[in-house]
PDB file of C-alpha atoms in Angstrom:
ATOM      1  CA  MET A 618       0.000   0.000   0.000  1.00 81.00           C
ATOM      2  CA  THR A 619       1.242   3.457  -0.883  1.00 92.00           C
ATOM      3  CA  ARG A 620       1.155   5.958   1.935  1.00 96.00           C
ATOM      4  CA  LEU A 621       1.357   9.730   1.460  1.00 98.00           C
ATOM      5  CA  LEU A 622       2.783  11.522   4.496  1.00 98.00           C
ATOM      6  CA  LEU A 623       1.634  15.077   3.856  1.00 98.00           C
ATOM      7  CA  VAL A 624       3.430  17.798   5.818  1.00 98.00           C
ATOM      8  CA  ARG A 625       2.557  21.464   5.934  1.00 98.00           C
ATOM      9  CA  HIS A 626       5.769  23.491   6.146  1.00 98.00           C
ATOM     10  CA  GLY A 627       6.937  24.982   9.436  1.00 98.00           C
ATOM     11  CA  ARG A 628       6.069  28.553  10.361  1.00 98.00           C
ATOM     12  CA  SER A 629       7.592  31.155   8.065  1.00 98.00           C
ATOM     13  CA  GLU A 630       8.538  34.743   8.795  1.00 98.00           C
ATOM     14  CA  LEU A 631       5.425  35.952   6.949  1.00 97.00           C
ATOM     15  CA  ASN A 632       3.212  33.424   8.779  1.00 97.00           C
ATOM     16  CA  ALA A 633       4.477  34.905  12.039  1.00 97.00           C
ATOM     17  CA  VAL A 634       3.268  38.408  11.143  1.00 97.00           C
ATOM     18  CA  GLY A 635      -0.017  37.316   9.558  1.00 96.00           C
ATOM     19  CA  ARG A 636       0.655  38.158   5.923  1.00 97.00           C
ATOM     20  CA  VAL A 637      -0.669  36.312   2.880  1.00 96.00           C
ATOM     21  CA  GLN A 638       2.091  34.402   1.103  1.00 96.00           C
ATOM     22  CA  GLY A 639       0.944  32.546  -1.984  1.00 97.00           C
ATOM     23  CA  TRP A 640       4.013  32.432  -4.191  1.00 97.00           C
ATOM     24  CA  LEU A 641       6.065  34.841  -2.062  1.00 96.00           C
ATOM     25  CA  ASP A 642       9.250  33.129  -0.922  1.00 94.00           C
ATOM     26  CA  SER A 643       9.425  33.593   2.852  1.00 96.00           C
ATOM     27  CA  PRO A 644      11.957  31.564   4.889  1.00 97.00           C
ATOM     28  CA  LEU A 645      11.221  29.639   8.069  1.00 98.00           C
ATOM     29  CA  ASP A 646      11.565  31.443  11.366  1.00 98.00           C
ATOM     30  CA  GLU A 647      13.083  29.851  14.484  1.00 98.00           C
ATOM     31  CA  LEU A 648       9.792  28.245  15.506  1.00 98.00           C
ATOM     32  CA  GLY A 649       9.320  26.924  11.962  1.00 98.00           C
ATOM     33  CA  ARG A 650      12.686  25.190  12.075  1.00 98.00           C
ATOM     34  CA  ALA A 651      11.809  23.616  15.440  1.00 98.00           C
ATOM     35  CA  GLN A 652       8.469  22.431  14.042  1.00 98.00           C
ATOM     36  CA  SER A 653      10.241  20.915  11.048  1.00 98.00           C
ATOM     37  CA  LEU A 654      12.606  18.948  13.271  1.00 98.00           C
ATOM     38  CA  ALA A 655       9.694  17.753  15.410  1.00 98.00           C
ATOM     39  CA  VAL A 656       7.737  16.444  12.432  1.00 98.00           C
ATOM     40  CA  ALA A 657      10.917  14.814  11.087  1.00 98.00           C
ATOM     41  CA  ARG A 658      11.253  12.863  14.344  1.00 97.00           C
ATOM     42  CA  ARG A 659       7.572  11.895  14.142  1.00 98.00           C
ATOM     43  CA  LEU A 660       8.125  10.564  10.602  1.00 98.00           C
ATOM     44  CA  VAL A 661      10.875   8.144  11.651  1.00 97.00           C
ATOM     45  CA  ARG A 662       8.285   5.515  12.609  1.00 96.00           C
ATOM     46  CA  GLU A 663       6.755   5.696   9.095  1.00 97.00           C
ATOM     47  CA  SER A 664      10.014   4.613   7.361  1.00 97.00           C
ATOM     48  CA  PRO A 665       9.567   6.854   4.293  1.00 98.00           C
ATOM     49  CA  VAL A 666      11.761   6.336   1.251  1.00 98.00           C
ATOM     50  CA  ILE A 667      11.942   9.877  -0.189  1.00 98.00           C
ATOM     51  CA  VAL A 668      10.848  13.471   0.396  1.00 98.00           C
ATOM     52  CA  TYR A 669       9.105  15.591  -2.235  1.00 98.00           C
ATOM     53  CA  THR A 670       8.756  19.317  -1.713  1.00 98.00           C
ATOM     54  CA  SER A 671       7.346  22.537  -3.054  1.00 98.00           C
ATOM     55  CA  THR A 672      10.071  24.776  -4.418  1.00 98.00           C
ATOM     56  CA  LEU A 673       9.043  27.691  -2.181  1.00 98.00           C
ATOM     57  CA  ARG A 674      11.635  28.310   0.505  1.00 98.00           C
ATOM     58  CA  ARG A 675       9.426  27.742   3.549  1.00 98.00           C
ATOM     59  CA  ALA A 676       8.621  24.260   2.255  1.00 98.00           C
ATOM     60  CA  SER A 677      12.041  23.370   0.866  1.00 98.00           C
ATOM     61  CA  GLU A 678      13.727  24.349   4.155  1.00 98.00           C
ATOM     62  CA  THR A 679      11.274  22.124   6.031  1.00 98.00           C
ATOM     63  CA  ALA A 680      11.982  19.291   3.590  1.00 98.00           C
ATOM     64  CA  GLU A 681      15.758  19.668   3.933  1.00 98.00           C
ATOM     65  CA  ILE A 682      15.469  19.395   7.723  1.00 98.00           C
ATOM     66  CA  ILE A 683      13.346  16.251   7.341  1.00 98.00           C
ATOM     67  CA  GLY A 684      15.687  14.795   4.729  1.00 98.00           C
ATOM     68  CA  ALA A 685      18.757  15.433   6.884  1.00 98.00           C
ATOM     69  CA  GLU A 686      17.156  13.894   9.982  1.00 98.00           C
ATOM     70  CA  LEU A 687      15.940  10.783   8.116  1.00 98.00           C
ATOM     71  CA  GLY A 688      18.819  10.436   5.635  1.00 98.00           C
ATOM     72  CA  LEU A 689      16.531  10.811   2.611  1.00 98.00           C
ATOM     73  CA  ALA A 690      16.851  12.464  -0.782  1.00 98.00           C
ATOM     74  CA  VAL A 691      14.753  15.613  -1.288  1.00 98.00           C
ATOM     75  CA  VAL A 692      13.091  16.127  -4.684  1.00 98.00           C
ATOM     76  CA  PRO A 693      11.643  19.577  -5.537  1.00 98.00           C
ATOM     77  CA  ASP A 694       8.551  19.959  -7.721  1.00 98.00           C
ATOM     78  CA  GLU A 695       7.109  23.402  -8.433  1.00 98.00           C
ATOM     79  CA  ARG A 696       3.635  21.928  -8.901  1.00 98.00           C
ATOM     80  CA  LEU A 697       3.520  21.497  -5.105  1.00 98.00           C
ATOM     81  CA  MET A 698       3.654  25.291  -4.657  1.00 98.00           C
ATOM     82  CA  GLU A 699       0.888  27.145  -2.855  1.00 98.00           C
ATOM     83  CA  ARG A 700      -1.944  28.714  -4.817  1.00 96.00           C
ATOM     84  CA  GLY A 701      -0.904  32.027  -6.377  1.00 97.00           C
ATOM     85  CA  MET A 702      -2.625  34.857  -4.486  1.00 96.00           C
ATOM     86  CA  GLY A 703      -2.018  37.656  -6.976  1.00 96.00           C
ATOM     87  CA  ASP A 704      -2.378  41.228  -5.737  1.00 96.00           C
ATOM     88  CA  ILE A 705      -3.049  40.316  -2.102  1.00 95.00           C
ATOM     89  CA  ALA A 706       0.251  38.454  -1.629  1.00 96.00           C
ATOM     90  CA  GLY A 707       2.293  40.127   1.097  1.00 96.00           C
ATOM     91  CA  LEU A 708      -0.679  41.950   2.613  1.00 96.00           C
ATOM     92  CA  SER A 709      -2.120  41.657   6.104  1.00 96.00           C
ATOM     93  CA  GLY A 710      -5.807  41.079   6.722  1.00 93.00           C
ATOM     94  CA  ASP A 711      -6.363  44.753   7.517  1.00 95.00           C
ATOM     95  CA  GLU A 712      -4.565  45.836   4.341  1.00 97.00           C
ATOM     96  CA  ILE A 713      -6.659  43.471   2.226  1.00 95.00           C
ATOM     97  CA  GLU A 714      -9.850  44.817   3.782  1.00 94.00           C
ATOM     98  CA  SER A 715      -8.756  48.395   3.141  1.00 96.00           C
ATOM     99  CA  ARG A 716      -7.607  47.903  -0.465  1.00 96.00           C
ATOM    100  CA  PHE A 717     -10.090  45.257  -1.632  1.00 94.00           C
ATOM    101  CA  PRO A 718     -13.345  45.728   0.321  1.00 93.00           C
ATOM    102  CA  GLU A 719     -15.500  44.157  -2.409  1.00 92.00           C
ATOM    103  CA  LEU A 720     -13.270  41.078  -2.461  1.00 91.00           C
ATOM    104  CA  VAL A 721     -13.516  40.734   1.329  1.00 91.00           C
ATOM    105  CA  ALA A 722     -17.301  41.141   1.220  1.00 92.00           C
ATOM    106  CA  GLU A 723     -17.529  38.377  -1.396  1.00 90.00           C
ATOM    107  CA  TRP A 724     -15.264  36.123   0.684  1.00 86.00           C
ATOM    108  CA  ARG A 725     -17.509  36.497   3.712  1.00 88.00           C
ATOM    109  CA  LEU A 726     -20.687  35.681   1.832  1.00 88.00           C
ATOM    110  CA  SER A 727     -19.518  32.973  -0.550  1.00 86.00           C
ATOM    111  CA  THR A 728     -19.190  29.237   0.102  1.00 84.00           C
ATOM    112  CA  ARG A 729     -16.733  29.091  -2.803  1.00 85.00           C
ATOM    113  CA  MET A 730     -13.074  30.033  -3.077  1.00 86.00           C
ATOM    114  CA  VAL A 731     -12.822  33.559  -4.444  1.00 88.00           C
ATOM    115  CA  VAL A 732      -9.954  34.366  -6.817  1.00 92.00           C
ATOM    116  CA  PRO A 733      -8.144  37.584  -5.825  1.00 94.00           C
ATOM    117  CA  PRO A 734      -7.047  39.999  -8.579  1.00 95.00           C
ATOM    118  CA  GLY A 735      -4.173  38.384 -10.459  1.00 96.00           C
ATOM    119  CA  GLY A 736      -4.597  35.161  -8.498  1.00 96.00           C
ATOM    120  CA  GLU A 737      -4.470  31.571  -9.702  1.00 96.00           C
ATOM    121  CA  ALA A 738      -7.755  30.081 -10.884  1.00 95.00           C
ATOM    122  CA  VAL A 739      -9.151  27.469  -8.529  1.00 93.00           C
ATOM    123  CA  GLU A 740      -9.696  24.869 -11.259  1.00 93.00           C
ATOM    124  CA  SER A 741      -6.124  25.016 -12.566  1.00 95.00           C
ATOM    125  CA  PHE A 742      -4.788  24.958  -9.006  1.00 96.00           C
ATOM    126  CA  GLY A 743      -6.790  21.848  -8.197  1.00 94.00           C
ATOM    127  CA  ALA A 744      -5.725  20.168 -11.439  1.00 96.00           C
ATOM    128  CA  ARG A 745      -1.997  20.672 -10.880  1.00 97.00           C
ATOM    129  CA  VAL A 746      -2.213  19.457  -7.281  1.00 97.00           C
ATOM    130  CA  ARG A 747      -4.176  16.367  -8.300  1.00 96.00           C
ATOM    131  CA  ALA A 748      -1.728  15.646 -11.131  1.00 97.00           C
ATOM    132  CA  VAL A 749       1.497  15.872  -9.143  1.00 98.00           C
ATOM    133  CA  LEU A 750       0.246  13.870  -6.164  1.00 97.00           C
ATOM    134  CA  GLY A 751      -1.244  11.272  -8.483  1.00 96.00           C
ATOM    135  CA  GLU A 752       2.118  10.877 -10.183  1.00 97.00           C
ATOM    136  CA  ILE A 753       3.903  10.506  -6.848  1.00 97.00           C
ATOM    137  CA  VAL A 754       1.484   7.795  -5.738  1.00 96.00           C
ATOM    138  CA  GLU A 755       1.980   5.870  -9.006  1.00 95.00           C
ATOM    139  CA  ARG A 756       5.762   6.258  -8.912  1.00 96.00           C
ATOM    140  CA  HIS A 757       6.053   4.892  -5.371  1.00 97.00           C
ATOM    141  CA  ALA A 758       3.536   2.057  -5.343  1.00 94.00           C
ATOM    142  CA  GLY A 759       3.686   0.214  -2.022  1.00 94.00           C
ATOM    143  CA  GLN A 760       5.984   2.766  -0.380  1.00 97.00           C
ATOM    144  CA  PRO A 761       5.606   5.540   2.216  1.00 98.00           C
ATOM    145  CA  VAL A 762       6.496   8.970   0.795  1.00 98.00           C
ATOM    146  CA  VAL A 763       6.824  12.366   2.480  1.00 98.00           C
ATOM    147  CA  VAL A 764       5.403  15.387   0.657  1.00 98.00           C
ATOM    148  CA  VAL A 765       6.108  18.853   2.085  1.00 98.00           C
ATOM    149  CA  THR A 766       3.718  21.471   0.800  1.00 98.00           C
ATOM    150  CA  HIS A 767       1.251  24.207   1.829  1.00 98.00           C
ATOM    151  CA  GLY A 768      -2.077  24.616   3.569  1.00 97.00           C
ATOM    152  CA  GLY A 769      -3.951  25.505   0.404  1.00 95.00           C
ATOM    153  CA  VAL A 770      -2.547  22.507  -1.446  1.00 97.00           C
ATOM    154  CA  LEU A 771      -3.509  20.161   1.367  1.00 97.00           C
ATOM    155  CA  ALA A 772      -7.005  21.621   1.659  1.00 95.00           C
ATOM    156  CA  ILE A 773      -7.868  21.288  -2.021  1.00 95.00           C
ATOM    157  CA  TYR A 774      -6.321  17.797  -2.291  1.00 96.00           C
ATOM    158  CA  MET A 775      -7.999  16.424   0.821  1.00 95.00           C
ATOM    159  CA  GLY A 776     -11.226  18.061  -0.260  1.00 93.00           C
ATOM    160  CA  GLN A 777     -11.106  16.237  -3.588  1.00 91.00           C
ATOM    161  CA  LEU A 778     -10.393  12.904  -1.865  1.00 92.00           C
ATOM    162  CA  LEU A 779     -13.361  13.417   0.458  1.00 89.00           C
ATOM    163  CA  GLY A 780     -15.766  14.509  -2.258  1.00 89.00           C
ATOM    164  CA  VAL A 781     -15.760  18.274  -1.730  1.00 88.00           C
ATOM    165  CA  GLU A 782     -16.510  20.008  -5.029  1.00 84.00           C
ATOM    166  CA  VAL A 783     -13.464  21.809  -6.423  1.00 80.00           C
ATOM    167  CA  GLY A 784     -13.910  25.494  -5.717  1.00 82.00           C
ATOM    168  CA  ARG A 785     -15.813  25.078  -2.452  1.00 85.00           C
ATOM    169  CA  TRP A 786     -14.106  25.950   0.806  1.00 82.00           C
ATOM    170  CA  ALA A 787     -12.820  22.779   2.438  1.00 82.00           C
ATOM    171  CA  PRO A 788     -14.169  22.197   5.975  1.00 85.00           C
ATOM    172  CA  PHE A 789     -10.716  21.820   7.546  1.00 87.00           C
ATOM    173  CA  SER A 790      -7.362  23.585   7.863  1.00 91.00           C
ATOM    174  CA  PHE A 791      -3.743  22.591   8.457  1.00 97.00           C
ATOM    175  CA  GLY A 792      -1.353  23.991  11.046  1.00 97.00           C
ATOM    176  CA  ASN A 793       2.324  24.678  10.456  1.00 98.00           C
ATOM    177  CA  GLY A 794       4.342  21.495  10.926  1.00 98.00           C
ATOM    178  CA  SER A 795       1.230  19.290  10.829  1.00 98.00           C
ATOM    179  CA  LEU A 796       1.082  15.775   9.402  1.00 98.00           C
ATOM    180  CA  SER A 797      -1.782  14.254   7.420  1.00 98.00           C
ATOM    181  CA  VAL A 798      -1.734  10.659   6.171  1.00 98.00           C
ATOM    182  CA  VAL A 799      -3.448   9.100   3.154  1.00 98.00           C
ATOM    183  CA  GLU A 800      -3.174   5.402   2.318  1.00 97.00           C
ATOM    184  CA  PHE A 801      -3.910   3.970  -1.132  1.00 94.00           C
ATOM    185  CA  ASN A 802      -4.893   0.395  -1.844  1.00 88.00           C
ATOM    186  CA  GLU A 803      -6.841  -1.463  -4.534  1.00 85.00           C
ATOM    187  CA  ARG A 804     -10.104   0.076  -3.276  1.00 87.00           C
ATOM    188  CA  GLY A 805      -8.858   3.654  -3.395  1.00 88.00           C
ATOM    189  CA  ALA A 806      -7.763   6.233  -0.823  1.00 93.00           C
ATOM    190  CA  ARG A 807      -8.274   6.213   2.944  1.00 94.00           C
ATOM    191  CA  VAL A 808      -7.527   9.261   5.092  1.00 94.00           C
ATOM    192  CA  LEU A 809      -5.776   7.932   8.205  1.00 95.00           C
ATOM    193  CA  GLY A 810      -4.750  11.255   9.731  1.00 95.00           C
ATOM    194  CA  LEU A 811      -5.732  14.885   9.285  1.00 96.00           C
ATOM    195  CA  ASN A 812      -3.770  17.855  10.657  1.00 97.00           C
ATOM    196  CA  GLU A 813      -1.978  15.738  13.279  1.00 97.00           C
ATOM    197  CA  ARG A 814       0.014  18.009  15.613  1.00 97.00           C
ATOM    198  CA  CYS A 815       0.696  15.955  18.746  1.00 96.00           C
ATOM    199  CA  HIS A 816       4.388  15.867  17.834  1.00 97.00           C
ATOM    200  CA  LEU A 817       4.503  19.671  18.223  1.00 97.00           C
ATOM    201  CA  GLU A 818       3.663  19.631  21.937  1.00 95.00           C
ATOM    202  CA  GLY A 819       6.375  21.489  23.808  1.00 92.00           C
ATOM    203  CA  VAL A 820       7.803  23.060  20.641  1.00 92.00           C
ATOM    204  CA  SER A 821       8.190  26.813  21.093  1.00 73.00           C
TER     205      SER A 821
END
């Protein structure tokens, strides 16, 4: 059985100050590095064979910490990047509300993911995430594989596995340094863990 060990990157410098990232390339902060080491130690019991990662720095730094701790190769793939957030990337919540009040009003009323100006379309985002993770599962049949990526990627992928229509807000979120586990067998996918964070207790 193939097992995807899906990790959201550790806290970044922009996470720490509450700014939207998207494709902005923010590094991990000190807490993010500690979270990455903690999830690496949690992954030891899973015996993964390889680590795939988004090419954005906050994810690739997390992946390098995991790879070093477990002695695994790290393979970057830009298709694992977060959804592009266009003109709101780098802004705080207050700045978005001030500059894009109509967008914020739509967000609050809609059950669907709203595309910010210049942002990546939801359908193409979902398609690239589905494609890259599908390829990884096929390539590593019967093996456990670590994938380090982003909250938006995890939400849209898990949503698709659980039957949430692409474009609708997923009913879950993923903390920095969290682990989610999906197992694939002849009957399809089973979600064994979602946003697991017990390994982060005491990390500060």
